[in-house]
Short mmCIF file of C-alpha atoms in Angstrom, two decimals:
data_model
loop_
_atom_site.label_atom_id
_atom_site.label_comp_id
_atom_site.label_asym_id
_atom_site.label_seq_id
_atom_site.Cartn_x
_atom_site.Cartn_y
_atom_site.Cartn_z
CA MET A 1 -58.22 -72.24 -15.61
CA ALA A 2 -58.27 -69.59 -12.84
CA LYS A 3 -57.67 -65.77 -13.89
CA ARG A 4 -54.32 -64.51 -12.63
CA VAL A 5 -54.27 -61.32 -10.57
CA ALA A 6 -51.15 -59.20 -9.89
CA VAL A 7 -51.36 -57.73 -6.38
CA ILE A 8 -48.81 -55.05 -6.13
CA GLY A 9 -47.87 -54.50 -2.48
CA GLY A 10 -48.18 -56.76 0.62
CA GLY A 11 -49.24 -54.28 3.07
CA CYS A 12 -52.74 -54.18 4.76
CA SER A 13 -54.50 -53.66 1.41
CA GLY A 14 -52.39 -56.14 -0.58
CA LEU A 15 -53.11 -58.75 2.15
CA ALA A 16 -56.90 -58.09 1.60
CA ALA A 17 -56.56 -58.38 -1.99
CA ILE A 18 -54.91 -61.64 -1.91
CA LYS A 19 -57.66 -63.01 0.29
CA CYS A 20 -60.56 -61.58 -1.75
CA CYS A 21 -59.03 -63.20 -4.84
CA LEU A 22 -58.86 -66.57 -3.25
CA ASP A 23 -62.63 -66.26 -2.21
CA GLU A 24 -63.51 -65.61 -5.75
CA GLY A 25 -61.52 -68.30 -7.18
CA LEU A 26 -58.90 -66.26 -8.70
CA GLU A 27 -55.10 -66.93 -8.63
CA PRO A 28 -53.27 -63.90 -6.99
CA VAL A 29 -49.57 -63.13 -7.22
CA CYS A 30 -48.50 -60.46 -4.84
CA PHE A 31 -45.22 -58.53 -5.53
CA GLU A 32 -43.88 -56.97 -2.38
CA ARG A 33 -40.65 -54.92 -2.84
CA THR A 34 -39.45 -55.59 0.71
CA ASP A 35 -38.55 -58.66 2.49
CA GLU A 36 -41.63 -58.67 4.97
CA LEU A 37 -45.46 -58.09 4.79
CA GLY A 38 -47.29 -55.19 6.42
CA GLY A 39 -46.18 -52.05 4.46
CA LEU A 40 -45.63 -49.02 6.58
CA TRP A 41 -46.71 -51.05 9.70
CA HIS A 42 -43.43 -53.21 9.47
CA TYR A 43 -41.25 -51.27 11.66
CA THR A 44 -37.59 -51.00 10.40
CA GLU A 45 -34.66 -48.75 11.79
CA GLN A 46 -33.28 -48.55 8.22
CA VAL A 47 -34.88 -45.55 6.14
CA LYS A 48 -35.76 -46.41 2.60
CA ASP A 49 -36.97 -43.84 -0.06
CA GLY A 50 -40.44 -44.64 -1.24
CA GLN A 51 -41.22 -46.88 1.63
CA ALA A 52 -43.14 -45.60 4.40
CA CYS A 53 -42.67 -46.67 7.98
CA VAL A 54 -44.11 -45.91 11.39
CA MET A 55 -41.97 -44.45 14.15
CA ARG A 56 -40.97 -46.79 16.85
CA SER A 57 -43.57 -45.23 19.19
CA THR A 58 -46.51 -45.17 16.89
CA VAL A 59 -49.92 -46.26 18.21
CA ILE A 60 -52.79 -46.50 15.63
CA ASN A 61 -55.39 -43.90 15.74
CA THR A 62 -58.37 -46.12 15.18
CA SER A 63 -59.66 -48.86 17.60
CA LYS A 64 -59.18 -52.39 17.07
CA GLU A 65 -62.83 -53.31 16.25
CA MET A 66 -63.05 -50.66 13.74
CA MET A 67 -59.92 -51.37 11.97
CA CYS A 68 -59.90 -55.15 11.69
CA TYR A 69 -60.63 -57.28 8.63
CA SER A 70 -64.23 -58.41 8.50
CA ASP A 71 -64.02 -61.97 8.84
CA TYR A 72 -61.09 -62.06 11.32
CA PRO A 73 -61.70 -60.16 14.67
CA ILE A 74 -58.50 -58.84 16.50
CA PRO A 75 -57.88 -60.92 19.68
CA LYS A 76 -59.80 -59.67 22.57
CA GLU A 77 -56.48 -59.49 24.65
CA TYR A 78 -55.27 -56.77 22.38
CA PRO A 79 -55.43 -53.33 23.59
CA ASN A 80 -58.16 -51.27 22.06
CA PHE A 81 -55.70 -48.66 20.41
CA MET A 82 -52.59 -50.79 19.31
CA HIS A 83 -49.10 -50.02 19.37
CA ASN A 84 -47.40 -50.86 15.84
CA THR A 85 -46.08 -54.06 17.05
CA TYR A 86 -49.50 -55.49 17.60
CA VAL A 87 -50.83 -54.24 14.39
CA TRP A 88 -47.89 -56.01 12.47
CA GLN A 89 -48.64 -59.13 14.57
CA TYR A 90 -52.24 -58.98 13.43
CA PHE A 91 -51.32 -58.90 9.91
CA GLN A 92 -49.11 -61.66 10.21
CA ASP A 93 -51.74 -63.79 11.90
CA TYR A 94 -54.21 -62.85 9.40
CA ALA A 95 -51.86 -63.92 6.47
CA LYS A 96 -50.97 -67.12 8.24
CA HIS A 97 -54.63 -68.07 9.08
CA PHE A 98 -55.77 -67.65 5.55
CA GLY A 99 -52.44 -68.86 3.82
CA LEU A 100 -51.81 -65.74 2.12
CA THR A 101 -47.96 -65.80 2.55
CA ASP A 102 -47.89 -68.66 -0.20
CA TYR A 103 -48.95 -66.11 -2.91
CA ILE A 104 -46.36 -63.45 -1.97
CA ARG A 105 -43.03 -62.89 -3.80
CA TYR A 106 -40.82 -60.80 -1.69
CA ASN A 107 -38.12 -58.28 -2.71
CA MET A 108 -39.88 -58.09 -6.02
CA GLU A 109 -40.31 -54.39 -7.36
CA VAL A 110 -42.85 -53.89 -10.00
CA VAL A 111 -41.34 -51.48 -12.53
CA SER A 112 -43.79 -51.30 -15.11
CA VAL A 113 -47.65 -52.08 -15.72
CA LYS A 114 -48.87 -51.94 -19.17
CA ARG A 115 -51.88 -52.80 -21.21
CA ALA A 116 -51.19 -56.12 -23.24
CA PRO A 117 -51.29 -55.87 -27.11
CA ASP A 118 -54.73 -57.68 -26.89
CA PHE A 119 -56.28 -55.43 -24.11
CA LEU A 120 -59.19 -54.43 -26.24
CA GLU A 121 -60.29 -57.95 -26.53
CA SER A 122 -58.97 -59.59 -23.19
CA GLY A 123 -58.54 -56.65 -20.67
CA ARG A 124 -55.02 -58.21 -19.73
CA TRP A 125 -51.88 -56.60 -18.52
CA LEU A 126 -48.12 -56.91 -18.80
CA ILE A 127 -46.18 -56.74 -15.71
CA ASP A 128 -42.29 -56.01 -15.61
CA THR A 129 -40.70 -56.82 -12.24
CA ARG A 130 -37.22 -56.55 -10.83
CA ASP A 131 -35.67 -59.00 -8.41
CA HIS A 132 -33.95 -56.85 -5.42
CA LYS A 133 -31.78 -59.61 -4.61
CA THR A 134 -30.31 -60.70 -8.06
CA GLY A 135 -31.27 -57.83 -10.24
CA ASP A 136 -33.03 -60.08 -12.63
CA THR A 137 -35.91 -58.66 -14.55
CA SER A 138 -38.93 -60.51 -15.85
CA ARG A 139 -42.41 -60.02 -17.75
CA GLU A 140 -45.57 -61.82 -17.01
CA THR A 141 -49.06 -61.56 -18.23
CA PHE A 142 -52.04 -61.17 -15.93
CA ASP A 143 -55.82 -61.10 -16.33
CA ALA A 144 -56.09 -58.28 -13.89
CA VAL A 145 -54.14 -55.99 -11.51
CA MET A 146 -54.89 -54.78 -8.00
CA VAL A 147 -52.45 -51.84 -6.92
CA CYS A 148 -52.11 -51.74 -3.28
CA THR A 149 -49.14 -49.39 -2.79
CA GLY A 150 -51.34 -46.65 -0.84
CA HIS A 151 -50.72 -42.97 -0.65
CA HIS A 152 -47.63 -42.67 1.57
CA ALA A 153 -45.16 -42.48 -1.13
CA ASP A 154 -42.79 -39.66 -1.81
CA LYS A 155 -41.86 -36.99 0.78
CA ASN A 156 -43.59 -33.80 0.14
CA VAL A 157 -40.94 -31.06 1.06
CA PRO A 158 -42.32 -27.68 0.48
CA HIS A 159 -40.18 -24.69 -0.28
CA PHE A 160 -39.21 -22.48 2.53
CA ALA A 161 -37.07 -19.32 2.20
CA GLY A 162 -33.65 -19.81 3.65
CA LEU A 163 -34.00 -23.59 4.51
CA SER A 164 -31.18 -24.39 2.48
CA ASP A 165 -28.85 -21.95 4.59
CA PHE A 166 -30.06 -23.40 7.82
CA GLN A 167 -27.20 -24.87 9.75
CA GLY A 168 -28.88 -27.47 11.84
CA LYS A 169 -30.59 -30.74 11.16
CA VAL A 170 -33.38 -31.00 8.64
CA GLN A 171 -35.45 -34.28 8.55
CA HIS A 172 -38.83 -35.22 6.99
CA SER A 173 -41.09 -37.31 9.31
CA HIS A 174 -40.69 -40.16 6.64
CA ASP A 175 -37.30 -40.52 7.97
CA TYR A 176 -37.81 -40.14 11.63
CA ARG A 177 -37.78 -43.35 13.76
CA THR A 178 -36.91 -42.20 17.18
CA ALA A 179 -35.75 -39.08 19.37
CA GLN A 180 -32.26 -40.35 19.59
CA GLY A 181 -29.94 -37.50 18.95
CA LEU A 182 -32.53 -34.73 19.81
CA GLU A 183 -32.27 -34.95 23.63
CA ASP A 184 -31.97 -31.46 25.14
CA LYS A 185 -32.31 -29.75 21.63
CA ARG A 186 -34.51 -27.02 20.61
CA VAL A 187 -36.66 -28.28 17.63
CA VAL A 188 -39.16 -26.95 15.29
CA VAL A 189 -41.68 -29.33 14.07
CA VAL A 190 -43.53 -28.12 10.83
CA GLY A 191 -47.18 -29.51 10.18
CA LEU A 192 -50.24 -30.19 12.47
CA GLY A 193 -51.10 -33.30 11.01
CA ASN A 194 -51.18 -36.64 12.96
CA SER A 195 -47.47 -37.21 12.30
CA GLY A 196 -46.46 -33.70 13.28
CA VAL A 197 -48.41 -33.87 16.64
CA ASP A 198 -47.14 -37.25 17.43
CA LEU A 199 -43.57 -36.00 16.75
CA ALA A 200 -44.06 -32.89 18.90
CA VAL A 201 -45.22 -34.82 21.79
CA GLU A 202 -42.68 -37.34 21.75
CA LEU A 203 -40.04 -34.94 21.31
CA SER A 204 -41.37 -32.76 24.07
CA LYS A 205 -40.32 -35.43 26.70
CA VAL A 206 -36.79 -35.40 25.67
CA SER A 207 -36.07 -32.25 23.83
CA LYS A 208 -35.22 -28.83 25.58
CA GLN A 209 -38.25 -26.89 23.82
CA VAL A 210 -40.47 -27.87 20.86
CA TYR A 211 -42.01 -25.50 18.71
CA LEU A 212 -44.94 -26.59 16.61
CA SER A 213 -45.45 -24.55 13.58
CA THR A 214 -49.00 -24.65 11.84
CA ARG A 215 -50.38 -22.89 8.75
CA ARG A 216 -53.90 -23.34 9.48
CA GLY A 217 -54.37 -25.01 13.10
CA GLY A 218 -56.49 -28.06 13.62
CA TRP A 219 -59.14 -29.82 15.69
CA ILE A 220 -57.97 -32.28 18.21
CA PHE A 221 -59.71 -35.51 18.48
CA ASN A 222 -59.18 -37.92 21.58
CA ARG A 223 -58.87 -41.66 21.50
CA VAL A 224 -60.60 -41.73 24.79
CA ASP A 225 -64.13 -40.77 24.36
CA GLU A 226 -65.48 -38.08 26.80
CA GLY A 227 -67.74 -39.69 29.62
CA SER A 228 -67.57 -43.36 28.85
CA GLY A 229 -63.76 -43.59 28.32
CA LEU A 230 -64.35 -46.12 25.43
CA PRO A 231 -62.69 -45.63 22.04
CA PHE A 232 -63.96 -42.42 20.29
CA ASP A 233 -64.58 -44.04 17.03
CA LEU A 234 -67.18 -46.51 18.51
CA THR A 235 -69.69 -43.75 18.89
CA PHE A 236 -68.53 -41.18 16.30
CA SER A 237 -68.92 -43.81 13.54
CA GLY A 238 -72.25 -45.23 14.61
CA ARG A 239 -74.90 -46.17 11.98
CA LEU A 240 -77.62 -44.33 13.79
CA PHE A 241 -75.29 -41.28 14.33
CA SER A 242 -74.37 -41.55 10.52
CA THR A 243 -78.14 -41.56 9.68
CA ILE A 244 -79.19 -38.65 11.78
CA GLN A 245 -76.44 -36.66 10.79
CA SER A 246 -77.43 -37.04 7.07
CA PHE A 247 -80.68 -35.42 7.89
CA LEU A 248 -79.21 -32.43 9.85
CA PRO A 249 -77.85 -29.23 8.21
CA PHE A 250 -74.09 -29.68 7.95
CA TRP A 251 -73.27 -26.43 9.80
CA LEU A 252 -75.14 -27.73 12.68
CA VAL A 253 -73.22 -30.96 12.75
CA GLN A 254 -70.05 -28.88 12.64
CA GLN A 255 -71.24 -26.88 15.66
CA ILE A 256 -72.07 -29.91 17.70
CA VAL A 257 -68.58 -31.46 16.99
CA MET A 258 -66.84 -28.20 17.79
CA ALA A 259 -68.86 -27.91 21.16
CA LYS A 260 -67.80 -31.52 22.11
CA LEU A 261 -64.10 -31.02 21.04
CA ASN A 262 -63.96 -27.74 22.99
CA ARG A 263 -65.28 -29.39 26.27
CA LYS A 264 -62.00 -31.25 26.43
CA PHE A 265 -59.98 -28.03 26.04
CA ASP A 266 -60.52 -24.65 24.47
CA HIS A 267 -58.89 -24.76 20.97
CA TYR A 268 -58.97 -21.10 20.80
CA LEU A 269 -57.07 -20.62 24.17
CA TYR A 270 -54.52 -23.11 23.08
CA ARG A 271 -54.09 -21.44 19.83
CA LEU A 272 -54.91 -24.39 17.78
CA ALA A 273 -58.43 -23.40 16.39
CA PRO A 274 -58.46 -23.08 12.58
CA GLU A 275 -60.48 -20.67 10.68
CA ASP A 276 -62.82 -23.42 9.52
CA PRO A 277 -65.00 -25.59 11.70
CA PRO A 278 -64.39 -29.33 12.36
CA LEU A 279 -64.98 -31.87 9.58
CA SER A 280 -63.66 -29.21 6.95
CA GLN A 281 -60.08 -30.69 7.36
CA HIS A 282 -58.75 -34.19 8.24
CA PRO A 283 -59.01 -34.55 12.11
CA VAL A 284 -56.05 -34.95 14.25
CA VAL A 285 -56.05 -37.72 16.82
CA ASN A 286 -53.87 -37.16 19.88
CA ASP A 287 -54.56 -37.33 23.75
CA ASP A 288 -51.45 -35.86 24.98
CA LEU A 289 -50.83 -32.68 22.97
CA PRO A 290 -52.80 -30.39 25.39
CA ASN A 291 -50.73 -31.61 28.29
CA ALA A 292 -47.63 -30.90 26.31
CA ILE A 293 -48.93 -27.33 25.62
CA ILE A 294 -50.12 -26.39 29.19
CA THR A 295 -46.75 -27.49 30.64
CA GLY A 296 -44.97 -25.40 28.11
CA ARG A 297 -43.04 -28.35 26.57
CA VAL A 298 -44.73 -27.51 23.25
CA LYS A 299 -45.33 -23.97 21.98
CA VAL A 300 -47.75 -23.62 19.08
CA MET A 301 -46.33 -21.10 16.45
CA ALA A 302 -47.69 -19.54 13.29
CA ASP A 303 -46.63 -20.67 9.81
CA ILE A 304 -42.94 -20.06 8.90
CA LYS A 305 -41.69 -17.08 7.00
CA LYS A 306 -38.34 -17.95 6.49
CA PHE A 307 -35.22 -19.63 8.05
CA THR A 308 -32.07 -18.17 9.11
CA SER A 309 -28.88 -19.87 9.66
CA HIS A 310 -29.66 -20.75 13.20
CA GLY A 311 -33.27 -19.75 13.71
CA VAL A 312 -36.72 -19.28 12.26
CA GLU A 313 -38.98 -16.40 11.58
CA PHE A 314 -42.70 -16.62 11.52
CA VAL A 315 -45.47 -14.98 9.61
CA ASP A 316 -46.71 -13.14 12.74
CA GLY A 317 -43.44 -11.32 13.35
CA SER A 318 -42.28 -13.67 16.06
CA ALA A 319 -39.02 -15.59 15.75
CA GLU A 320 -36.88 -18.26 17.56
CA ASP A 321 -32.98 -18.40 17.50
CA ASN A 322 -30.66 -21.02 18.47
CA ILE A 323 -32.73 -23.77 16.62
CA ASP A 324 -30.95 -27.15 16.50
CA ALA A 325 -33.33 -29.18 14.17
CA VAL A 326 -36.40 -28.92 12.02
CA LEU A 327 -38.64 -31.85 11.31
CA LEU A 328 -40.89 -31.62 8.33
CA ALA A 329 -44.29 -33.42 8.90
CA THR A 330 -45.56 -31.98 5.53
CA GLY A 331 -47.11 -35.22 4.29
CA TYR A 332 -46.60 -37.07 1.01
CA ILE A 333 -47.04 -36.75 -2.72
CA PHE A 334 -48.37 -39.96 -4.18
CA GLY A 335 -48.65 -41.51 -7.64
CA PHE A 336 -48.13 -44.51 -9.72
CA PRO A 337 -45.01 -43.91 -11.84
CA PHE A 338 -44.92 -47.71 -12.85
CA VAL A 339 -48.29 -47.51 -14.39
CA GLU A 340 -48.62 -46.08 -17.93
CA LYS A 341 -49.77 -42.34 -17.60
CA GLU A 342 -52.58 -43.15 -20.24
CA VAL A 343 -54.16 -45.24 -17.58
CA ILE A 344 -53.63 -42.81 -14.67
CA ASP A 345 -51.73 -39.75 -14.17
CA VAL A 346 -51.84 -38.38 -10.51
CA GLN A 347 -51.62 -34.41 -10.56
CA GLN A 348 -51.48 -32.66 -7.23
CA ASN A 349 -52.82 -35.62 -5.42
CA ARG A 350 -55.95 -35.99 -7.44
CA LEU A 351 -57.38 -39.17 -8.44
CA PRO A 352 -60.12 -39.24 -11.02
CA LEU A 353 -61.14 -42.80 -9.99
CA PHE A 354 -64.65 -44.35 -9.68
CA LYS A 355 -64.92 -45.04 -5.75
CA PHE A 356 -61.26 -43.99 -5.63
CA CYS A 357 -60.63 -47.32 -7.22
CA PHE A 358 -61.37 -47.79 -11.00
CA PRO A 359 -60.28 -45.63 -13.90
CA PRO A 360 -63.50 -44.90 -15.75
CA ASP A 361 -62.38 -44.65 -19.30
CA LEU A 362 -60.81 -48.13 -19.91
CA GLN A 363 -62.44 -50.49 -22.13
CA HIS A 364 -62.15 -53.23 -19.42
CA ASN A 365 -62.23 -52.52 -15.73
CA THR A 366 -59.51 -54.99 -14.82
CA ILE A 367 -57.19 -52.51 -12.92
CA ALA A 368 -58.08 -51.35 -9.34
CA PHE A 369 -56.23 -48.98 -7.20
CA ILE A 370 -56.81 -49.84 -3.54
CA GLY A 371 -56.60 -47.73 -0.36
CA CYS A 372 -56.05 -44.47 -2.13
CA PHE A 373 -58.37 -42.59 -0.05
CA GLN A 374 -58.44 -40.71 3.36
CA PRO A 375 -61.29 -41.69 5.63
CA LEU A 376 -62.70 -40.12 8.70
CA GLY A 377 -62.19 -43.69 10.25
CA ALA A 378 -60.01 -46.72 9.63
CA ILE A 379 -58.67 -47.37 6.18
CA MET A 380 -58.67 -51.25 6.38
CA PRO A 381 -62.22 -52.19 6.23
CA ALA A 382 -63.00 -49.92 3.45
CA ALA A 383 -59.99 -50.94 1.28
CA GLU A 384 -61.23 -54.62 2.18
CA LEU A 385 -64.57 -53.71 0.52
CA GLN A 386 -62.79 -52.31 -2.59
CA CYS A 387 -61.00 -55.51 -2.91
CA ARG A 388 -64.00 -57.53 -2.63
CA LEU A 389 -65.71 -55.28 -5.38
CA ALA A 390 -62.69 -55.60 -7.72
CA ALA A 391 -62.28 -59.42 -7.18
CA ARG A 392 -66.13 -59.85 -8.10
CA GLY A 393 -65.25 -58.72 -11.55
CA GLU A 394 -65.80 -55.68 -13.91
CA ALA A 395 -69.44 -56.61 -14.76
CA LYS A 396 -70.50 -55.31 -11.19
CA LEU A 397 -69.56 -51.86 -12.17
CA PRO A 398 -71.84 -49.15 -13.55
CA SER A 399 -71.40 -47.60 -17.06
CA ARG A 400 -68.75 -45.13 -17.90
CA SER A 401 -71.01 -42.11 -17.78
CA GLU A 402 -72.50 -43.24 -14.40
CA MET A 403 -68.79 -43.59 -13.06
CA TRP A 404 -67.78 -40.02 -14.25
CA GLU A 405 -71.04 -38.66 -12.63
CA ASP A 406 -70.03 -40.22 -9.37
CA ILE A 407 -66.46 -38.82 -9.63
CA ARG A 408 -67.43 -35.30 -10.37
CA LYS A 409 -70.21 -35.36 -7.76
CA LYS A 410 -67.44 -36.30 -5.03
CA GLU A 411 -65.18 -33.68 -6.20
CA ALA A 412 -67.76 -31.15 -6.09
CA ALA A 413 -68.65 -32.22 -2.52
CA MET A 414 -64.93 -32.17 -1.38
CA ALA A 415 -64.40 -28.71 -2.90
CA GLN A 416 -67.59 -27.50 -1.06
CA ARG A 417 -66.68 -28.83 2.29
CA TYR A 418 -62.88 -29.04 2.85
CA VAL A 419 -60.13 -26.68 2.87
CA HIS A 420 -58.56 -26.35 -0.68
CA THR A 421 -55.18 -28.11 -0.02
CA GLN A 422 -53.24 -30.92 -1.84
CA ARG A 423 -54.25 -32.96 1.38
CA HIS A 424 -57.94 -32.90 0.96
CA THR A 425 -58.39 -34.39 -2.47
CA ILE A 426 -59.09 -38.07 -1.40
CA GLN A 427 -61.32 -37.54 1.61
CA VAL A 428 -64.31 -39.75 2.24
CA ASP A 429 -67.04 -40.18 4.98
CA TRP A 430 -66.22 -43.47 6.47
CA VAL A 431 -69.77 -45.07 6.90
CA PRO A 432 -71.34 -43.65 3.59
CA PHE A 433 -68.22 -44.71 1.58
CA MET A 434 -68.36 -48.30 2.87
CA ASP A 435 -72.16 -48.44 2.22
CA GLU A 436 -71.58 -47.32 -1.40
CA LEU A 437 -69.11 -50.02 -1.96
CA ALA A 438 -71.27 -52.53 -0.05
CA ASN A 439 -74.24 -51.75 -2.38
CA LEU A 440 -72.29 -52.45 -5.47
CA ILE A 441 -71.20 -55.82 -3.76
CA GLY A 442 -74.54 -56.60 -2.39
CA CYS A 443 -73.49 -56.99 1.17
CA LYS A 444 -74.91 -53.82 2.79
CA PRO A 445 -76.65 -54.65 6.14
CA GLN A 446 -80.41 -54.74 5.61
CA ILE A 447 -81.48 -53.34 8.87
CA GLY A 448 -85.20 -53.53 7.84
CA SER A 449 -85.40 -57.32 7.16
CA LEU A 450 -83.00 -57.97 10.23
CA PHE A 451 -85.65 -56.46 12.55
CA LEU A 452 -88.06 -59.11 11.25
CA SER A 453 -85.88 -62.12 11.36
CA ASP A 454 -83.24 -61.28 14.16
CA PRO A 455 -84.15 -58.24 16.20
CA LYS A 456 -81.45 -58.58 18.60
CA LEU A 457 -78.90 -58.57 15.87
CA ALA A 458 -80.76 -55.68 13.87
CA TRP A 459 -80.69 -53.49 17.24
CA THR A 460 -77.06 -54.08 17.65
CA VAL A 461 -76.27 -53.01 14.11
CA LEU A 462 -78.38 -50.02 14.35
CA MET A 463 -77.30 -48.67 17.84
CA GLY A 464 -73.83 -49.96 17.85
CA PRO A 465 -70.73 -49.01 15.90
CA VAL A 466 -70.33 -49.72 12.19
CA THR A 467 -68.04 -52.68 12.71
CA PRO A 468 -66.44 -54.41 9.62
CA TYR A 469 -68.43 -57.66 10.37
CA THR A 470 -71.61 -56.01 9.56
CA TYR A 471 -70.68 -56.26 5.85
CA ARG A 472 -70.36 -59.97 6.26
CA LEU A 473 -73.80 -60.71 7.57
CA HIS A 474 -75.24 -61.46 4.18
CA GLY A 475 -74.89 -61.32 0.47
CA PRO A 476 -71.74 -62.32 -1.49
CA GLY A 477 -68.82 -63.20 0.85
CA SER A 478 -70.96 -63.67 3.86
CA TRP A 479 -69.44 -65.26 6.80
CA ALA A 480 -70.92 -67.69 9.31
CA GLY A 481 -69.16 -65.96 12.24
CA ALA A 482 -70.28 -62.52 11.47
CA ARG A 483 -73.35 -62.50 13.76
CA GLU A 484 -71.47 -63.59 16.77
CA ALA A 485 -68.63 -60.93 15.84
CA VAL A 486 -71.26 -58.23 15.87
CA LEU A 487 -72.96 -59.25 19.05
CA THR A 488 -69.78 -59.77 21.07
CA THR A 489 -67.92 -56.41 19.94
CA MET A 490 -68.24 -54.79 23.20
CA ASP A 491 -67.02 -57.85 25.04
CA ARG A 492 -63.71 -57.57 22.96
CA VAL A 493 -63.64 -53.82 23.72
CA ARG A 494 -63.90 -54.32 27.50
CA PHE A 495 -61.68 -57.26 27.88
CA PRO A 496 -58.48 -55.52 27.84
CA PHE A 497 -59.59 -53.32 30.90
CA SER A 498 -60.10 -56.59 32.97
CA THR A 499 -56.81 -56.37 34.64
CA LYS A 500 -57.97 -56.31 38.43
CA PRO A 501 -61.36 -56.60 40.36
CA VAL A 502 -63.42 -53.43 41.04
CA PRO A 503 -66.06 -52.74 43.65
CA ARG A 504 -69.72 -52.47 42.85
CA ARG A 505 -70.86 -49.37 41.07
CA PHE A 506 -72.58 -46.65 43.23
CA ASP A 507 -73.98 -45.02 40.23
CA ALA A 508 -75.86 -48.24 38.63
CA ASN A 509 -79.36 -46.97 38.99
CA LEU A 510 -78.44 -43.62 37.63
CA ARG A 511 -76.89 -45.16 34.79
CA LEU A 512 -79.82 -47.50 34.01
CA LEU A 513 -82.11 -44.49 34.07
CA ALA A 514 -79.80 -42.57 31.75
CA HIS A 515 -80.00 -45.59 29.24
CA LEU A 516 -83.62 -45.86 29.36
CA LEU A 517 -83.90 -42.18 28.52
CA ALA A 518 -81.40 -42.53 25.63
CA ILE A 519 -83.45 -45.56 24.27
CA ALA A 520 -86.57 -43.44 24.43
CA VAL A 521 -85.08 -40.43 22.61
CA VAL A 522 -83.64 -43.09 19.90
CA ILE A 523 -87.32 -44.49 19.36
CA ILE A 524 -88.68 -41.19 19.01
CA LEU A 525 -86.09 -40.28 16.42
CA ILE A 526 -86.43 -43.36 14.56
CA LEU A 527 -90.19 -42.78 14.25
CA PHE A 528 -89.64 -39.18 13.21
CA ILE A 529 -87.18 -40.19 10.56
CA PHE A 530 -88.69 -43.40 8.91
CA LEU A 531 -92.43 -42.72 9.39
#
């Protein structure tokens, strides 16, 4: 009889968990508290506490080739950076293609996850659920659990002096959907994360004035890469780039990235530059903020000192009166209150989990927490690798002491590199983290052997972006279509641009020379690194 696995949540991680369980001959049962799959990417006008949701205008920050599931490429017709409606449609198509919806129980909330009385022998779990439609409760026993609720949970509302006396509208970004009602208003947006910047830019198009308050500042990455115009993460997340970066002093990498970002616009002139260099805090991805600032529609302000009944005072002594609304883009506090605290107790967003996934002290590694990390890249492929590892079974994990050593090593590295905030407790470098998971599964691409058997593919894997398909080329869970998917990546990237004919390039010879010089430099670097 197949082992039964409880999958909690039917978002992007939950769908991958169902698929990976089926691949391993397991019997998944997915509990989704809403009436639709897709998690936060299922847009709803209605606001629900504890249920994250995108804004109506949200466009994803990672390109389609870097965020897709590893054995199901996103259609070439879709734009490279997709509006949330495309993302949700992709999740629906993925679920339909692999028959995942047959295993989802909608409107079912998990209220309790506890170890079964015989856990020491069996590793089994007791799951209590409540049906949102009927109110009925039930209990079932499962051989394993995959918690796929993510880290966009409860609103983080910091304390600001005088906020309770403010007479205008106060709203957290969690509850924001559209700019309706904020037309011609003077609005303060608190927070320079991705949500805060998206809010400020959107409101600047309809509001009278937007003030963007930031405690530290931030470095702004653009979706459109400088020079080529291609998605920035195609080059930023390349395997060769990652390899070279690992051999360079980190301060030098930071300086290179800083110079690149300041070529787009001077972060110091625009009052956005933080005290810390790039890669020391989570990046902000937005192409429109500089335009909003230079046209005066958004004004960058310091941290907030206090609110008055109709205004706000900032820590640098400046103040603004006649403020109509305050939007708090101040992030989330996540946790798993339905799981017994002896298994996991999240404090200040810290997760003592092996690979941000497995509690190291349990006698059986039969519970996995999926997608509870913040990558410098797309979360979907890395979460899928966590699912693949969890579905492979607990025998694939190292010893308890080795897991704790890995956890402490990651904690120390984060403390040394990142700004000490609640936000930077679950950061991972995208390619290295996926390679770590792939090593445990046995599916990390072996470039050396590929050069002997398939030089064309090996060159593409080395020189091109680290697409999710590269983790399906061989090993457990290999996919027959992975090679073609890797080799045709750029075809799908370019296809959405093919909307009209263009004249012959005048710079073709110069571009060819530039490519030849680049190849020569890469060959020299490879020889230097590996020989």
